[in-house]
Short mmCIF file of C-alpha atoms in Angstrom, two decimals:
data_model
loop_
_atom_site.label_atom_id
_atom_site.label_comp_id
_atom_site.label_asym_id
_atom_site.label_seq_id
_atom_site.Cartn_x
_atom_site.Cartn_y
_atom_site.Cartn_z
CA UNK W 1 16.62 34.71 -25.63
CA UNK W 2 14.54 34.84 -22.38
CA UNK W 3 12.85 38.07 -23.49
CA UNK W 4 12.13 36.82 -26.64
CA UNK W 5 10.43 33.91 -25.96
CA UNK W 6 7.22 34.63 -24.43
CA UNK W 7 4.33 31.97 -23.37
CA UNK W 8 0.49 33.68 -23.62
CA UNK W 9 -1.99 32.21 -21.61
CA UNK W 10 -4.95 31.42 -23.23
CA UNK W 11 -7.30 29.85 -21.04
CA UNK W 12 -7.78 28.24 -17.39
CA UNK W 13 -10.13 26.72 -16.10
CA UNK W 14 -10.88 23.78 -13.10
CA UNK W 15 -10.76 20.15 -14.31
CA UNK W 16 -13.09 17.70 -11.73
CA UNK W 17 -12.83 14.23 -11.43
CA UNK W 18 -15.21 12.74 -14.30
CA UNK W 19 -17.21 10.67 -11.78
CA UNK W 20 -17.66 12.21 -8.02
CA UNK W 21 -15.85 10.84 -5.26
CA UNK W 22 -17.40 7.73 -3.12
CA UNK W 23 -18.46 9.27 0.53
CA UNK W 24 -16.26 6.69 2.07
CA UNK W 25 -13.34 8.27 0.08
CA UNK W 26 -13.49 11.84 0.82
CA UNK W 27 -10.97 11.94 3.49
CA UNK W 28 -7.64 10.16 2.96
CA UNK W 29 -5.35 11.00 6.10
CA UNK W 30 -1.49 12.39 5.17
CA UNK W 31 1.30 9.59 5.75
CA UNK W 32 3.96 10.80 8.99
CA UNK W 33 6.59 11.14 5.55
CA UNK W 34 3.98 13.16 3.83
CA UNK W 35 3.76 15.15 6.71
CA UNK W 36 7.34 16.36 7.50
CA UNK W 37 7.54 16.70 4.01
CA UNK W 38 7.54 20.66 3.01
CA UNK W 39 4.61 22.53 0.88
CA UNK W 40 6.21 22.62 -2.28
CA UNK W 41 5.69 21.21 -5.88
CA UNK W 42 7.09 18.75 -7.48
CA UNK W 43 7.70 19.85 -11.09
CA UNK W 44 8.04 17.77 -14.31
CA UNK W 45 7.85 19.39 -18.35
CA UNK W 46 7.43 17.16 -21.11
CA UNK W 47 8.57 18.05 -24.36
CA UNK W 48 6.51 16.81 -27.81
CA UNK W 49 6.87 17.39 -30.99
CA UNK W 50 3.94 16.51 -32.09
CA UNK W 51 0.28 17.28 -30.22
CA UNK W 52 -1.01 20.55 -31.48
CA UNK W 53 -4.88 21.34 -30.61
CA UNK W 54 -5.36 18.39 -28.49
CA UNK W 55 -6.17 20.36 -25.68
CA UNK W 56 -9.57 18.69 -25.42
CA UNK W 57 -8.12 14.85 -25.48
CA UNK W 58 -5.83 16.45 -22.60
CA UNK W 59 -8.51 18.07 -20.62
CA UNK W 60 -11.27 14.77 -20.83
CA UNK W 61 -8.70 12.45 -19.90
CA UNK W 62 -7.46 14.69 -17.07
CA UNK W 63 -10.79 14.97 -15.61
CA UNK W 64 -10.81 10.62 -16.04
CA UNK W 65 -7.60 10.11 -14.36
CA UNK W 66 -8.66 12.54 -11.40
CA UNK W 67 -11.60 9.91 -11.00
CA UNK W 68 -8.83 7.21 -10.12
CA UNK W 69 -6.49 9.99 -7.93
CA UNK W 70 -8.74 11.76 -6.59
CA UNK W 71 -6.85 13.15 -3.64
CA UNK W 72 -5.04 15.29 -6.40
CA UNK W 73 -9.03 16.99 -6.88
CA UNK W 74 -8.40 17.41 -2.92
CA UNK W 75 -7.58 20.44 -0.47
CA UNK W 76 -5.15 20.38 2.39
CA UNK W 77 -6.32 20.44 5.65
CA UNK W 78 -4.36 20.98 8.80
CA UNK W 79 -0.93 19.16 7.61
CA UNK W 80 -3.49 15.76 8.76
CA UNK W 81 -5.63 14.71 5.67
CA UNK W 82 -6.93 15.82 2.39
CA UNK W 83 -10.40 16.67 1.86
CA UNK W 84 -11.67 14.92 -1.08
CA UNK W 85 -14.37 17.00 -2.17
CA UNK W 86 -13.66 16.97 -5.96
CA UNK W 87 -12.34 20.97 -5.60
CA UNK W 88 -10.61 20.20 -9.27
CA UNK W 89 -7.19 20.57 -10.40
CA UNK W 90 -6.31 23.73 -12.69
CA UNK W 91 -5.90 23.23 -16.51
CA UNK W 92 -4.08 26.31 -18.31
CA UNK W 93 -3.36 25.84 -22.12
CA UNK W 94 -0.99 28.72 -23.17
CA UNK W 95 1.20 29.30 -26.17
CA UNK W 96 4.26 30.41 -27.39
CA UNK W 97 5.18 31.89 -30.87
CA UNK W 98 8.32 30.17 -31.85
CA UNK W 99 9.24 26.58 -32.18
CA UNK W 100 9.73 23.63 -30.43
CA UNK W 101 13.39 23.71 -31.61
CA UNK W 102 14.32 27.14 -30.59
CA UNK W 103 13.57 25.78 -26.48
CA UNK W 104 15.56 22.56 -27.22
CA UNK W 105 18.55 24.85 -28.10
CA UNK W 106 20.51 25.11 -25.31
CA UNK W 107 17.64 25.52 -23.21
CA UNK W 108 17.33 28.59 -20.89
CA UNK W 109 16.20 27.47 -17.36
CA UNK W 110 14.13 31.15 -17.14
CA UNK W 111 12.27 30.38 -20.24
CA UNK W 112 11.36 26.60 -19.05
CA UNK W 113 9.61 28.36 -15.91
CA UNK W 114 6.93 29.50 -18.24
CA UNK W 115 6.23 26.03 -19.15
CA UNK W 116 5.03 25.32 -15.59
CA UNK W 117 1.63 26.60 -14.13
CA UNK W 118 3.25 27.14 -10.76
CA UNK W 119 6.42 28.52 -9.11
CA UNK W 120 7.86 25.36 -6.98
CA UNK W 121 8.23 27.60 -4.16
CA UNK W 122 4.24 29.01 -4.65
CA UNK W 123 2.07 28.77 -1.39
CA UNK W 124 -0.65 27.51 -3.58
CA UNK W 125 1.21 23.71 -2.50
CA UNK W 126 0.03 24.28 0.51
CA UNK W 127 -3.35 25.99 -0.03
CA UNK W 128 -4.75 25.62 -2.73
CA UNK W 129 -4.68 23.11 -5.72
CA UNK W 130 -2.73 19.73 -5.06
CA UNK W 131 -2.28 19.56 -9.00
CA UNK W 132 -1.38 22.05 -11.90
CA UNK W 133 -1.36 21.28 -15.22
CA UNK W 134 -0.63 23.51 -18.08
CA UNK W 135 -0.04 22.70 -21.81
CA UNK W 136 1.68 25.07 -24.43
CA UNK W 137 1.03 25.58 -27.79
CA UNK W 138 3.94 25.86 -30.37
CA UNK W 139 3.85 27.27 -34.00
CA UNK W 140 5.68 24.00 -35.52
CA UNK W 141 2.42 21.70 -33.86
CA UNK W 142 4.56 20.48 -30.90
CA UNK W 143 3.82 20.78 -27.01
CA UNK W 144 4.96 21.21 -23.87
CA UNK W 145 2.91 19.62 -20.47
CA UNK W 146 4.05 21.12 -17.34
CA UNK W 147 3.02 19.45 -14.34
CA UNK W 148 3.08 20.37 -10.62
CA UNK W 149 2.10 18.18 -7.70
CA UNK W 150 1.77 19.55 -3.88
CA UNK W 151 4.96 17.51 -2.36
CA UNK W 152 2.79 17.27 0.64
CA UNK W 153 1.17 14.25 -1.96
CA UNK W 154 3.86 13.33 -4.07
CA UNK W 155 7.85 12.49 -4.02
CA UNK W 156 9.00 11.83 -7.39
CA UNK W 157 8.01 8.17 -8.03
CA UNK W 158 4.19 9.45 -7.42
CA UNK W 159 4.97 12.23 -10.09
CA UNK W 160 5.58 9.88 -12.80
CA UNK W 161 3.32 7.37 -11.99
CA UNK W 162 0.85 10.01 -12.22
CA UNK W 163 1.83 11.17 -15.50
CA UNK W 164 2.25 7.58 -17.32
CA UNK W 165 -1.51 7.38 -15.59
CA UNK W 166 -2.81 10.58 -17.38
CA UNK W 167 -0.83 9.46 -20.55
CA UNK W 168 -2.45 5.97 -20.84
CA UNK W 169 -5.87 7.19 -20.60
CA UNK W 170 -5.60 9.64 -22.77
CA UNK W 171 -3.94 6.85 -25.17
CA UNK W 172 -6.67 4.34 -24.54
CA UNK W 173 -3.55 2.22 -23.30
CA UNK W 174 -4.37 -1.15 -21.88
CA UNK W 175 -0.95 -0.21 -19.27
CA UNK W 176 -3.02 1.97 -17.23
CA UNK W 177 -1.63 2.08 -13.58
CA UNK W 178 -4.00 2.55 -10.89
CA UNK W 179 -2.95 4.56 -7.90
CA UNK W 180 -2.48 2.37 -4.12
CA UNK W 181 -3.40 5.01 -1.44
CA UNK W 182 -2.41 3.30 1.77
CA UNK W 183 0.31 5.57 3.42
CA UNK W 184 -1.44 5.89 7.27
CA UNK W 185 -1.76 2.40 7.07
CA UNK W 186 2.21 2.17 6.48
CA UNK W 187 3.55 5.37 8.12
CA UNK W 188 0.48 5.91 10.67
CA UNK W 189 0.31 10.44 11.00
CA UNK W 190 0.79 11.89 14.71
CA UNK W 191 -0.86 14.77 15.97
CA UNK W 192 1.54 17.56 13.97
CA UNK W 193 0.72 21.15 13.62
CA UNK W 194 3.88 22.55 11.18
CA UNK W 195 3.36 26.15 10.03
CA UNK W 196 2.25 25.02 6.15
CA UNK W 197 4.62 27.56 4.56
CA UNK W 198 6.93 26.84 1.72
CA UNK W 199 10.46 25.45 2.44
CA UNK W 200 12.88 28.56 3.40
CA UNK W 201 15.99 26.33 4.24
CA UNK W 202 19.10 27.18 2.28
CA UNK W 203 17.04 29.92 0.64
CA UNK W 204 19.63 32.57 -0.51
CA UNK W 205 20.25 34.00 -4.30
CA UNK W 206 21.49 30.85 -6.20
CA UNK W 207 21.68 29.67 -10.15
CA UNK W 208 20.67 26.66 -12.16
CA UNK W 209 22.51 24.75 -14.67
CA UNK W 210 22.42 21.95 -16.31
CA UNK W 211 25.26 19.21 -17.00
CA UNK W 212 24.58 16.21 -19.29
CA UNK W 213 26.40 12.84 -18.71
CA UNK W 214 26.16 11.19 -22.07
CA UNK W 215 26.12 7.31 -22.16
CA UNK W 216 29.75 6.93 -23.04
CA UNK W 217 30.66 9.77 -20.80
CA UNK W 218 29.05 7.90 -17.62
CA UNK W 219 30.42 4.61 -18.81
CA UNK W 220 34.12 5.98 -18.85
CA UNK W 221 33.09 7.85 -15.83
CA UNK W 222 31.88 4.32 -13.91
CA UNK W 223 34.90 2.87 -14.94
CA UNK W 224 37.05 5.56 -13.15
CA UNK W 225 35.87 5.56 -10.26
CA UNK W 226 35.68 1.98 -9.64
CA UNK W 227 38.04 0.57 -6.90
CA UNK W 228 37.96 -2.21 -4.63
CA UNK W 229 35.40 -1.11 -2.58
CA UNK W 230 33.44 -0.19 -5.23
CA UNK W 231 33.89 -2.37 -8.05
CA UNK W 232 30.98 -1.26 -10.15
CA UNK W 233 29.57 1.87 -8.89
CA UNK W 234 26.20 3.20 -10.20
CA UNK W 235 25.19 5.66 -12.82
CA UNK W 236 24.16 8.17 -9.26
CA UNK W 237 27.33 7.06 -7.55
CA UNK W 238 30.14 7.87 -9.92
CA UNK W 239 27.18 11.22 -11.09
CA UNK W 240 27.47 12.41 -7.25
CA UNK W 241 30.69 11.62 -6.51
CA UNK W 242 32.08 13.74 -9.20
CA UNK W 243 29.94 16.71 -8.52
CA UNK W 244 29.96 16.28 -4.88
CA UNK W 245 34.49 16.63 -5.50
CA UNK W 246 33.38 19.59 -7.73
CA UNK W 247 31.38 21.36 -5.52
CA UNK W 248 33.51 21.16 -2.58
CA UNK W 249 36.33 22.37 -4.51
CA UNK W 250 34.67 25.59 -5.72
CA UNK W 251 33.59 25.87 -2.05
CA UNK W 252 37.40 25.80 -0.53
CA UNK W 253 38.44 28.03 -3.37
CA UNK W 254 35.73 30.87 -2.71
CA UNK W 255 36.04 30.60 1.55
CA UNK W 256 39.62 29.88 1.25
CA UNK W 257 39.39 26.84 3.19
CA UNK W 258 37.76 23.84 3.61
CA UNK W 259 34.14 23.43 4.95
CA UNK W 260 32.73 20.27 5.88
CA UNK W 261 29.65 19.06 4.16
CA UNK W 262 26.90 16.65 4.01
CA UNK W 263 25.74 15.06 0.47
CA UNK W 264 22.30 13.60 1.14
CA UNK W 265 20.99 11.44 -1.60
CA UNK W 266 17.22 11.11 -1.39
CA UNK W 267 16.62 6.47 -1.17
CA UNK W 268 12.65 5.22 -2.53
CA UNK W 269 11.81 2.42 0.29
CA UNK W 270 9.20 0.86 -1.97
CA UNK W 271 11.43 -1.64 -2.57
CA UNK W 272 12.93 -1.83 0.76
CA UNK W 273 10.94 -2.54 3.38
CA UNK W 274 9.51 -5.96 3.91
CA UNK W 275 7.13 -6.71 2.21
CA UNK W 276 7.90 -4.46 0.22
CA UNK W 277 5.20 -1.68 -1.14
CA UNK W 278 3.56 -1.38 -4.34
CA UNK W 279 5.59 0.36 -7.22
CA UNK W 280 2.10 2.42 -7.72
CA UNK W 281 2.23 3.01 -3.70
CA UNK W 282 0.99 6.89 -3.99
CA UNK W 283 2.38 9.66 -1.08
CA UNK W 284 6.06 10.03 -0.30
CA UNK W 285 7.84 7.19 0.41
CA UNK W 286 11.54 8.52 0.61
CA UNK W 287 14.49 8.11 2.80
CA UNK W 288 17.91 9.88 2.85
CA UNK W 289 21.18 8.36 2.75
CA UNK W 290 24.20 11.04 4.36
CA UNK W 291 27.49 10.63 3.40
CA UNK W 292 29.77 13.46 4.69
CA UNK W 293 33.25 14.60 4.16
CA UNK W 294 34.09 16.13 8.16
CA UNK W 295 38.24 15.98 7.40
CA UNK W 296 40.34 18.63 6.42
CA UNK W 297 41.79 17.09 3.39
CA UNK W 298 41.11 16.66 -0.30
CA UNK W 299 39.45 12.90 -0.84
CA UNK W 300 40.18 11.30 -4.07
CA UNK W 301 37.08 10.69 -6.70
CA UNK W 302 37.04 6.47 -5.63
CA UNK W 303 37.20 7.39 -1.83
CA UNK W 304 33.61 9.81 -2.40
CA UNK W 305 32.10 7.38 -3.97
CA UNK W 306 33.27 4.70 -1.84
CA UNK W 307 31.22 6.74 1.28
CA UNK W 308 28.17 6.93 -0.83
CA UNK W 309 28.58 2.98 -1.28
CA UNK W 310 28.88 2.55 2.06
CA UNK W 311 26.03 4.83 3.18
CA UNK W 312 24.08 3.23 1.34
CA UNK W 313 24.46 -0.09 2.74
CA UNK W 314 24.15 0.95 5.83
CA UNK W 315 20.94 2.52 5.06
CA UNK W 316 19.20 -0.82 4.48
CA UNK W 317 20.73 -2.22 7.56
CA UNK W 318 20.25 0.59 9.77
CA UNK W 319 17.54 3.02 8.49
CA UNK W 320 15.10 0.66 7.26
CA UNK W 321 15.74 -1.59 10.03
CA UNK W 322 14.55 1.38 12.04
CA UNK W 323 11.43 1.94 10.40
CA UNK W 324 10.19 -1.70 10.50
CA UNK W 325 11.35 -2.18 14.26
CA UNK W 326 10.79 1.26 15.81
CA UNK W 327 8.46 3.12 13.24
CA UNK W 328 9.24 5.86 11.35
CA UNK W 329 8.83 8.26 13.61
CA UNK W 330 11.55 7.46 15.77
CA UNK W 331 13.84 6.72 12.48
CA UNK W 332 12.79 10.06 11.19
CA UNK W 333 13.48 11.66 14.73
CA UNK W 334 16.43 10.33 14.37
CA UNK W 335 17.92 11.74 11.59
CA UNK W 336 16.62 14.56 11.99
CA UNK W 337 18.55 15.17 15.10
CA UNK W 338 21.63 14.16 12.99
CA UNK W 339 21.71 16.55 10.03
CA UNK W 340 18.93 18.83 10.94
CA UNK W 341 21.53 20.73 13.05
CA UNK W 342 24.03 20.50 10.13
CA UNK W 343 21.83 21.66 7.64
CA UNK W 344 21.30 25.10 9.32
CA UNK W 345 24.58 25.47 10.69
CA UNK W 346 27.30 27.66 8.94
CA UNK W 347 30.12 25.85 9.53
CA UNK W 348 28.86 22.70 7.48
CA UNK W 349 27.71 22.31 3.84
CA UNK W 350 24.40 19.96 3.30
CA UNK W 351 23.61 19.47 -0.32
CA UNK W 352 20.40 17.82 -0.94
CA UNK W 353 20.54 15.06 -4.35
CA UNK W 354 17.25 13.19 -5.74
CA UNK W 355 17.66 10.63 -7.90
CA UNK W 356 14.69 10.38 -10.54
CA UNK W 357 16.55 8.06 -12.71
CA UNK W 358 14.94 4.72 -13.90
CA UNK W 359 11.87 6.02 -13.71
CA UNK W 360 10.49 5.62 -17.30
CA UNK W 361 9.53 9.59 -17.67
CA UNK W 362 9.93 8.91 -21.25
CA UNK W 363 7.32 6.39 -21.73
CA UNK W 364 4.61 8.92 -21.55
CA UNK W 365 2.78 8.86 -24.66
CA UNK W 366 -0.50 10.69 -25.00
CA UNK W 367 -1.14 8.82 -28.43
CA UNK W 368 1.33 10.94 -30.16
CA UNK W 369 4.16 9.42 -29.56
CA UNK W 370 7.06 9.58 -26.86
CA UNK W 371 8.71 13.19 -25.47
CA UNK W 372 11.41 13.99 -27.21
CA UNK W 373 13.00 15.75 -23.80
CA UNK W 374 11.49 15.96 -20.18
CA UNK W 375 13.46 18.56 -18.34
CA UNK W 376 13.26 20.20 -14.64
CA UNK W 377 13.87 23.60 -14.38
CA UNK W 378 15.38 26.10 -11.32
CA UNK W 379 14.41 26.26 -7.94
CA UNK W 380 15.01 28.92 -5.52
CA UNK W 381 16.83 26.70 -2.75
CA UNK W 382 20.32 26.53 -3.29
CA UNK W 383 22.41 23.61 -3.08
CA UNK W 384 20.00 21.02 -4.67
CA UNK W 385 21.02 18.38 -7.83
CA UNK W 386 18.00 16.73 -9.77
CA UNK W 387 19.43 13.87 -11.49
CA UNK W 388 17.51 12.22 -14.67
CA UNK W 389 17.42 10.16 -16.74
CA UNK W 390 18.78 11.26 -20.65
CA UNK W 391 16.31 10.10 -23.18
CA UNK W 392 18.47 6.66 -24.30
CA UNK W 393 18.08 5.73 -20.57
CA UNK W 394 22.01 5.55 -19.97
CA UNK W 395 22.98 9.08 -19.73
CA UNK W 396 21.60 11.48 -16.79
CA UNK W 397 21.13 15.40 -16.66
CA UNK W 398 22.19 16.29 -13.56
CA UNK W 399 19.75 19.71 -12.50
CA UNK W 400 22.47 21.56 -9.93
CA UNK W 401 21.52 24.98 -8.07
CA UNK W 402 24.15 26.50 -6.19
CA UNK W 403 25.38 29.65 -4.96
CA UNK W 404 26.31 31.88 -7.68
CA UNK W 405 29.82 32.12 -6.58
CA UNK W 406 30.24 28.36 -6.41
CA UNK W 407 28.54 27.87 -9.68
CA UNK W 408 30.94 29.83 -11.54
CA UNK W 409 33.83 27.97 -10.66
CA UNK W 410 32.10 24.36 -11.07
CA UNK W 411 31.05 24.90 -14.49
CA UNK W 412 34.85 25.31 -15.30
CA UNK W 413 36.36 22.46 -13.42
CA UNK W 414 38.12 20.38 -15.62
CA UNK W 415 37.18 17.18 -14.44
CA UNK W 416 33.84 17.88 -14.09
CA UNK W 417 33.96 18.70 -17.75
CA UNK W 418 35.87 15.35 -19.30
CA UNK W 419 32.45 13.65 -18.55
CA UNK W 420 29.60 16.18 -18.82
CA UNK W 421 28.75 18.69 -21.25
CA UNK W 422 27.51 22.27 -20.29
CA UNK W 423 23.58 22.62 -21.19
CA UNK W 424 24.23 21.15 -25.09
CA UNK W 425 20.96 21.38 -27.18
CA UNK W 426 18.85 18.48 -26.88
CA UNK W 427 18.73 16.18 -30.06
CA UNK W 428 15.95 16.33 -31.91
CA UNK W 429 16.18 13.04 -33.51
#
């Protein structure tokens, strides 16, 4: 099926911001979270089945939206500020001779790569364009618009904002969300010079697959794991409890013993800190919760989820507390003397979840209606989960890479598999 399936490029070009940049705009300085944050992209497809030839509406409205976030027209320089020169952002428009159905059946992670106009990994996040566009053509009139942003200028929040930006200008929509560019003022930079290279932690030969948590699924899920503690856990809590079980059970199979580990579950703090920031704040703007299984014995499903509870409390009360008091500098110091140490070591597992649920992906309309799926795709850093939101808003895809070893025995654990379905096709209706 990979083989088969072949996206042509057609065309590329550089899209510029319709109107130039103001002179007392053209240097925006990085946030301290934007920069310890690594040079990679952040990578989104959306799936339509409608939008043939509207290349044009995509490329005009592009160059409008860049007028509004400009720092995405921007270059890097010196992990310290962007220079806002209005370099462009690149514009491919490609296509693919088959359609839009074939992709949505059981969907091949390798083929979805060709969707995007960027590897995540590429050093282009960190020297060249901040943004990447590319739309695809299909024979039955539908599209695909892969996005990539520079992580050095966008968590995942920023990512869709971005895209429900491009989508209402395009649609002449009256919901248009401006971008808030005030991260120094929140997160003030420090003198930092961090080799710019693309993130090579947990970088070994690893697989991606996709589980799907349908709405009843998660609901009977939720209802499992509840317990005392935890009376109604969360769509990500019971999600990452049960794979976090899985996961550590295909680890103690394949080592033949058990290995502590670390599931870190990636927190917004728009809403957190007081006052609390803009939902259209731009930059990264993320936290990480740690919950971490040290023991030498098997927890039950409730008592996992019951440390990611608790975690998370805590966060609010300790993390954020940090931040306001201390800065973030000292917060970020400190956990990174916590689990930086247990993320290289190789004694201790550290599995790294972000949460883009509740994030309206799916209300991207370009004036032809809604995606009918808006997927991730693989990454070369192993032990990483993407969780998202299904298109009903109550089920999640959960994105997992993992070492090939440890992926073959989690996508036949049985419990994994009462609740979520091995990469079904996505409905077309």
């Amino acid at each position: 099926m990979a083989m088969a399936m072949k996206v042509e490029i057609i065309h590329k070009e550089t899209i510029k911001p319709s109107s130039p940049t103001p002179p007392d705009l053209k240097t925006l300085k990085l946030s301290l979270l934007d920069q310890f944050t690594p040079a990679t992209y952040t990578p989104i497809i959306l799936f339509y089945p409608a939008g043939a030839e509207r290349s044009q509406n995509l490329k005009t409205s592009l160059s409008e939206t860049l007028t509004l976030w400009y720092p995405l027209a921007g270059r890097l320089k010196d992990n310290a500020y962007i220079k806002c020169e209005d370099q462009g952002a690149k514009y491919v428009e490609a296509r693919i001779k088959c359609p839009l159905s074939d992709i949505l059946n059981k969907p091949d992670v390798e083929v979805l790569k060709q969707f995007l106009p960027a590897s995540i990994e590429s050093p282009e996040a960190a020297t060249g364009n901040f943004l990447l566009v590319q739309a695809t053509f299909f024979d039955c009139g539908g599209l695909a618009i892969g996005v990539c942003i520079s992580h050095k200028m966008a968590d995942a929040a920023t990512l869709n904002t971005f895209v429900r930006s491009w989508a209402a200008t395009a649609n002449s929509s009256s919901e248009l969300v401006r971008p808030v560019f005030m991260g120094a003022s929140i997160f003030p930079p420090i003198d930092l010079s961090i080799p710019m290279t693309p993130v090579e932690l947990m970088q070994r030969k690893c697989i991606t697959k996709r589980f799907v948590f349908s709405a009843s699924k998660l609901a009977a899920l939720r209802a499992k794991v509840a317990s005392t503690s935890v009376p109604k856990p969360s769509r990500v809590e019971a999600v990452s409890g049960l794979i976090w079980k899985g996961v550590m059970t295909a680890v103690r199979s394949n080592f033949g013993c058990f290995r502590p580990s670390v599931w870190s579950i990636s927190v917004n703090l728009r809403k957190r800190l007081v006052p609390a920031l803009p939902e259209n704040y731009s930059g990264n703007c993320v936290g990480f919760i740690g919950p971490k299984n040290i023991e030498d014995n098997e927890l039950e499903l409730q008592e996992l989820v019951g440390r990611i509870r608790k975690e998370m409390e805590e966060f609010g009360e300790n993390y954020v507390k940090k931040i306001q008091e201390d800065g973030a500098l000292l917060a970020i110091c400190d956990f990174s003397k916590e689990f930086g140490e247990l993320a290289k070591s190789n004694h201790t597992d550290f599995y790294v979840c972000s949460s883009w649920c509740k994030f309206d992906i799916y209300g991207a309309d370009f004036g032809w209606g809604r995606p009918i799926w808006v997927s991730s795709t693989s990454t070369e850093v192993r032990n990483v989960a993407i969780l998202m939101d299904t298109r009903d808003g109550d089920g999640i895809e959960a994105w997992l890479t993992l070492s090939e070893e440890d992926m073959a025995l989690l996508e036949s654990n049985q419990e994994l598999l009462e609740f979520a379905a091995l990469n079904p096709s996505v409905p077309l209706s």
